[in-house]
């Protein structure tokens, strides 16, 4: 357990302990720089929903997303430096408005380090998945395609590149591993998600870590990594509940 952290939150200074992380080497320490406890609406998020029947609420400590079609929810503040995003997520049966997809468990997805090709903030889109094809970003689809795939992709502005993935045999792409219990969603089972983005070093060239329940599902050590930009929760024909959203920086 690390030393107490003085955290500014809603005008108050709180003293909180913060656990050290292996990727944040001493003498630097993790600092919690932003949170959303989902008790005050969606002021810190920008919604893009393909279908007007989508219902998104943030109250009583829960971000509740129920959508019949594509939906992205963008955190309004850009992220950079050595940082981590942490939150807890649970997948529930998709709403009746999802039609043939009603009741399915699917698509705990996200974009991060997203910037337009000119380096600007992602411009508003309709929420349809294909509309993001030209947006340079990293993307993870966890339990996507009706809970049959978990994939890490890099969007480079012209194509979506599969970097690593897991898939059921019938739809697996070359090089993908079989799905496992650690890469599949379970109904209403909370998952602790952590995304780490950091400057690679000679001692630790890994710049990207994506973990579920402390299991590192994806890691990358690329020559030209994306290290800053915007984050969005992404889903389609699903229902998700998100809690305890926080952003930490290694300083």
CSV table of C-alpha atoms in Angstrom, one decimal:
chain,number,residue,atom,x,y,z
A,1,UNK,CA,0.0,0.0,0.0
A,2,UNK,CA,1.4,3.4,-1.0
A,3,UNK,CA,1.5,6.6,1.0
A,4,UNK,CA,-1.6,8.8,1.3
A,5,UNK,CA,-2.6,10.8,-1.8
A,6,UNK,CA,-4.0,14.3,-1.6
A,7,UNK,CA,-6.7,14.3,-4.2
A,8,UNK,CA,-8.7,17.4,-5.4
A,9,UNK,CA,-12.3,16.3,-5.9
A,10,UNK,CA,-15.2,18.6,-6.3
A,11,UNK,CA,-13.4,21.4,-4.4
A,12,UNK,CA,-12.3,19.1,-1.5
A,13,UNK,CA,-8.9,17.6,-0.7
A,14,UNK,CA,-9.1,13.9,0.2
A,15,UNK,CA,-6.4,11.8,1.7
A,16,UNK,CA,-6.5,8.3,0.0
A,17,UNK,CA,-4.0,5.4,-0.1
A,18,UNK,CA,-3.1,4.3,-3.6
A,19,UNK,CA,-1.5,0.9,-4.5
A,20,UNK,CA,1.7,1.1,-6.4
A,21,UNK,CA,1.9,-0.4,-9.9
A,22,UNK,CA,4.8,-2.3,-11.5
A,23,UNK,CA,4.7,0.0,-14.6
A,24,UNK,CA,5.1,3.1,-12.5
A,25,UNK,CA,8.7,2.8,-11.2
A,26,UNK,CA,10.0,4.6,-8.1
A,27,UNK,CA,10.6,7.3,-7.4
A,28,UNK,CA,7.5,8.2,-9.3
A,29,UNK,CA,4.1,7.5,-7.8
A,30,UNK,CA,0.6,7.0,-9.0
A,31,UNK,CA,-1.7,9.9,-8.5
A,32,UNK,CA,-5.5,9.8,-9.0
A,33,UNK,CA,-6.2,12.8,-11.2
A,34,UNK,CA,-9.8,12.4,-12.2
A,35,UNK,CA,-12.8,10.3,-11.2
A,36,UNK,CA,-16.5,10.0,-12.0
A,37,UNK,CA,-18.7,8.4,-9.3
A,38,UNK,CA,-21.7,8.5,-11.6
A,39,UNK,CA,-23.9,10.5,-9.3
A,40,UNK,CA,-24.1,13.8,-11.2
A,41,UNK,CA,-25.2,12.9,-14.8
A,42,UNK,CA,-23.2,12.9,-18.0
A,43,UNK,CA,-21.6,16.4,-18.0
A,44,UNK,CA,-18.1,14.9,-18.3
A,45,UNK,CA,-19.0,12.7,-21.3
A,46,UNK,CA,-20.1,13.2,-24.9
A,47,UNK,CA,-22.6,10.8,-26.2
A,48,UNK,CA,-22.8,9.5,-29.8
A,49,UNK,CA,-25.8,7.1,-30.3
A,50,UNK,CA,-26.8,5.5,-33.6
A,51,UNK,CA,-30.4,4.9,-32.3
A,52,UNK,CA,-32.5,7.5,-30.4
A,53,UNK,CA,-33.9,4.6,-28.3
A,54,UNK,CA,-30.6,4.3,-26.5
A,55,UNK,CA,-30.9,5.1,-22.7
A,56,UNK,CA,-27.8,6.3,-20.8
A,57,UNK,CA,-28.0,7.4,-17.2
A,58,UNK,CA,-25.4,8.2,-14.6
A,59,UNK,CA,-26.9,8.2,-11.1
A,60,UNK,CA,-26.6,6.4,-7.8
A,61,UNK,CA,-23.0,5.4,-8.5
A,62,UNK,CA,-23.8,3.6,-11.8
A,63,UNK,CA,-23.4,4.5,-15.5
A,64,UNK,CA,-26.1,2.5,-17.1
A,65,UNK,CA,-26.0,2.0,-20.9
A,66,UNK,CA,-28.9,0.2,-22.7
A,67,UNK,CA,-28.8,0.5,-26.5
A,68,UNK,CA,-30.2,-1.2,-29.5
A,69,UNK,CA,-27.4,-0.1,-31.8
A,70,UNK,CA,-24.0,1.5,-31.9
A,71,UNK,CA,-23.0,3.9,-29.1
A,72,UNK,CA,-19.9,5.7,-28.0
A,73,UNK,CA,-19.4,7.7,-24.9
A,74,UNK,CA,-16.4,10.0,-25.0
A,75,UNK,CA,-14.6,11.3,-21.9
A,76,UNK,CA,-14.3,15.0,-22.6
A,77,UNK,CA,-10.7,15.5,-21.4
A,78,UNK,CA,-7.6,14.4,-23.4
A,79,UNK,CA,-5.2,12.0,-21.7
A,80,UNK,CA,-1.4,11.8,-22.0
A,81,UNK,CA,1.8,11.0,-20.2
A,82,UNK,CA,2.1,7.7,-18.3
A,83,UNK,CA,-1.5,7.0,-17.3
A,84,UNK,CA,-4.0,4.3,-16.4
A,85,UNK,CA,-7.8,4.2,-16.8
A,86,UNK,CA,-9.6,2.0,-14.3
A,87,UNK,CA,-13.3,1.1,-13.9
A,88,UNK,CA,-15.6,-1.8,-13.1
A,89,UNK,CA,-18.0,-3.1,-15.7
A,90,UNK,CA,-20.8,-5.6,-15.8
A,91,UNK,CA,-22.7,-6.9,-18.9
A,92,UNK,CA,-26.4,-7.5,-18.6
A,93,UNK,CA,-28.9,-8.8,-21.2
A,94,UNK,CA,-29.4,-6.4,-24.1
A,95,UNK,CA,-32.7,-4.5,-24.0
A,96,UNK,CA,-35.8,-5.5,-25.9
A,97,UNK,CA,-35.2,-2.6,-28.3
A,98,UNK,CA,-32.3,-4.5,-29.7
A,99,UNK,CA,-34.7,-6.7,-31.6
A,100,UNK,CA,-33.1,-9.9,-32.7
A,101,UNK,CA,-30.1,-9.2,-30.4
A,102,UNK,CA,-32.3,-8.7,-27.3
A,103,UNK,CA,-31.1,-10.6,-24.3
A,104,UNK,CA,-27.6,-11.2,-25.6
A,105,UNK,CA,-24.4,-10.5,-23.6
A,106,UNK,CA,-21.9,-8.6,-25.7
A,107,UNK,CA,-19.5,-5.8,-26.4
A,108,UNK,CA,-17.7,-4.2,-23.6
A,109,UNK,CA,-15.6,-2.1,-26.0
A,110,UNK,CA,-13.4,1.0,-25.9
A,111,UNK,CA,-11.3,3.4,-27.9
A,112,UNK,CA,-8.3,5.2,-26.4
A,113,UNK,CA,-5.5,7.5,-27.5
A,114,UNK,CA,-7.8,8.6,-30.3
A,115,UNK,CA,-7.1,11.7,-32.3
A,116,UNK,CA,-8.1,12.7,-35.8
A,117,UNK,CA,-5.5,12.4,-38.6
A,118,UNK,CA,-4.8,16.2,-38.2
A,119,UNK,CA,-4.1,15.7,-34.5
A,120,UNK,CA,-7.4,17.2,-33.3
A,121,UNK,CA,-10.1,16.0,-30.9
A,122,UNK,CA,-12.4,13.3,-32.4
A,123,UNK,CA,-15.2,15.1,-34.2
A,124,UNK,CA,-18.8,14.1,-33.5
A,125,UNK,CA,-20.0,11.0,-35.3
A,126,UNK,CA,-23.4,9.2,-35.6
A,127,UNK,CA,-22.4,6.3,-33.3
A,128,UNK,CA,-22.4,3.8,-36.2
A,129,UNK,CA,-19.3,1.6,-35.9
A,130,UNK,CA,-18.1,2.1,-39.5
A,131,UNK,CA,-18.0,5.9,-38.9
A,132,UNK,CA,-14.8,5.4,-36.8
A,133,UNK,CA,-12.8,3.6,-39.4
A,134,UNK,CA,-10.8,6.7,-40.3
A,135,UNK,CA,-10.1,7.7,-36.7
A,136,UNK,CA,-6.6,6.8,-35.5
A,137,UNK,CA,-7.0,5.0,-32.2
A,138,UNK,CA,-6.5,1.8,-30.2
A,139,UNK,CA,-9.6,-0.3,-29.8
A,140,UNK,CA,-10.5,-3.3,-27.6
A,141,UNK,CA,-13.7,-5.3,-28.1
A,142,UNK,CA,-14.1,-7.5,-25.1
A,143,UNK,CA,-16.8,-10.2,-25.5
A,144,UNK,CA,-17.8,-8.6,-28.8
A,145,UNK,CA,-19.8,-10.2,-31.6
A,146,UNK,CA,-22.3,-11.8,-29.2
A,147,UNK,CA,-19.4,-12.7,-26.8
A,148,UNK,CA,-17.5,-14.7,-29.4
A,149,UNK,CA,-14.4,-12.5,-29.8
A,150,UNK,CA,-12.0,-10.4,-27.7
A,151,UNK,CA,-9.7,-8.3,-29.9
A,152,UNK,CA,-7.1,-5.5,-29.8
A,153,UNK,CA,-7.0,-3.4,-33.0
A,154,UNK,CA,-5.0,-0.3,-34.1
A,155,UNK,CA,-6.8,2.1,-36.4
A,156,UNK,CA,-4.2,3.9,-38.3
A,157,UNK,CA,-6.5,6.3,-40.2
A,158,UNK,CA,-6.9,4.2,-43.3
A,159,UNK,CA,-7.4,0.7,-42.0
A,160,UNK,CA,-8.2,-1.4,-38.9
A,161,UNK,CA,-5.3,-3.6,-38.1
A,162,UNK,CA,-5.8,-6.7,-35.8
A,163,UNK,CA,-2.9,-6.7,-33.4
A,164,UNK,CA,-3.9,-9.7,-31.2
A,165,UNK,CA,-7.1,-11.5,-30.4
A,166,UNK,CA,-9.2,-14.4,-29.2
A,167,UNK,CA,-12.1,-15.9,-31.1
A,168,UNK,CA,-14.4,-18.9,-31.4
A,169,UNK,CA,-13.1,-21.2,-34.0
A,170,UNK,CA,-15.9,-20.5,-36.5
A,171,UNK,CA,-14.9,-16.8,-36.9
A,172,UNK,CA,-11.3,-16.7,-35.9
A,173,UNK,CA,-8.9,-14.7,-38.0
A,174,UNK,CA,-5.3,-15.9,-38.7
A,175,UNK,CA,-3.2,-15.9,-35.6
A,176,UNK,CA,-6.0,-15.6,-33.1
A,177,UNK,CA,-6.2,-17.8,-30.0
A,178,UNK,CA,-9.3,-19.6,-28.8
A,179,UNK,CA,-11.6,-17.8,-26.4
A,180,UNK,CA,-11.2,-18.6,-22.7
A,181,UNK,CA,-13.2,-17.9,-19.6
A,182,UNK,CA,-10.8,-14.9,-19.0
A,183,UNK,CA,-11.7,-13.4,-22.4
A,184,UNK,CA,-15.5,-13.9,-22.2
A,185,UNK,CA,-18.2,-11.9,-20.5
A,186,UNK,CA,-20.5,-13.5,-17.9
A,187,UNK,CA,-23.9,-12.2,-17.2
A,188,UNK,CA,-23.8,-9.5,-14.4
A,189,UNK,CA,-20.3,-10.5,-13.3
A,190,UNK,CA,-18.3,-7.4,-12.5
A,191,UNK,CA,-14.9,-7.1,-14.3
A,192,UNK,CA,-12.2,-4.7,-13.2
A,193,UNK,CA,-10.7,-3.2,-16.3
A,194,UNK,CA,-7.4,-1.4,-16.4
A,195,UNK,CA,-5.8,0.3,-19.5
A,196,UNK,CA,-2.2,1.4,-19.2
A,197,UNK,CA,-0.6,3.8,-21.6
A,198,UNK,CA,3.1,4.8,-21.0
A,199,UNK,CA,6.2,5.9,-22.7
A,200,UNK,CA,8.3,2.8,-23.4
A,201,UNK,CA,11.8,2.6,-21.9
A,202,UNK,CA,14.8,0.4,-22.6
A,203,UNK,CA,14.1,-1.5,-19.4
A,204,UNK,CA,10.4,-1.9,-20.1
A,205,UNK,CA,9.5,-1.5,-23.8
A,206,UNK,CA,5.8,-2.3,-23.2
A,207,UNK,CA,3.7,0.8,-23.7
A,208,UNK,CA,0.2,-0.7,-23.7
A,209,UNK,CA,-1.4,-3.0,-21.1
A,210,UNK,CA,-5.0,-4.0,-21.2
A,211,UNK,CA,-6.1,-6.0,-18.2
A,212,UNK,CA,-9.3,-7.6,-16.9
A,213,UNK,CA,-9.4,-8.7,-13.2
A,214,UNK,CA,-5.6,-8.2,-13.1
A,215,UNK,CA,-5.1,-10.6,-16.0
A,216,UNK,CA,-3.1,-8.9,-18.7
A,217,UNK,CA,-5.1,-9.8,-21.8
A,218,UNK,CA,-3.1,-7.6,-24.2
A,219,UNK,CA,0.3,-6.0,-24.1
A,220,UNK,CA,2.3,-4.2,-26.8
A,221,UNK,CA,5.8,-3.0,-27.4
A,222,UNK,CA,5.5,-1.2,-30.8
A,223,UNK,CA,8.1,0.9,-32.4
A,224,UNK,CA,5.8,3.9,-32.9
A,225,UNK,CA,3.1,3.7,-30.2
A,226,UNK,CA,0.1,6.1,-29.8
A,227,UNK,CA,0.6,7.7,-26.4
A,228,UNK,CA,-2.0,10.4,-26.0
A,229,UNK,CA,-5.5,11.3,-27.1
A,230,UNK,CA,-9.1,10.6,-26.1
A,231,UNK,CA,-11.0,7.7,-24.4
A,232,UNK,CA,-14.5,6.4,-25.2
A,233,UNK,CA,-16.6,3.5,-24.0
A,234,UNK,CA,-18.1,1.8,-27.0
A,235,UNK,CA,-20.8,-0.8,-27.4
A,236,UNK,CA,-23.7,-2.0,-29.6
A,237,UNK,CA,-26.9,-3.9,-29.0
A,238,UNK,CA,-26.1,-4.4,-25.4
A,239,UNK,CA,-26.5,-3.3,-21.8
A,240,UNK,CA,-23.6,-2.3,-19.6
A,241,UNK,CA,-23.2,-1.0,-16.1
A,242,UNK,CA,-20.0,0.9,-15.3
A,243,UNK,CA,-18.8,1.9,-11.8
A,244,UNK,CA,-15.8,3.6,-10.2
A,245,UNK,CA,-14.3,5.3,-13.2
A,246,UNK,CA,-10.9,6.8,-12.4
A,247,UNK,CA,-7.8,8.1,-14.2
A,248,UNK,CA,-4.3,7.8,-12.6
A,249,UNK,CA,-1.0,9.3,-13.7
A,250,UNK,CA,2.5,8.1,-12.9
A,251,UNK,CA,4.4,11.3,-11.8
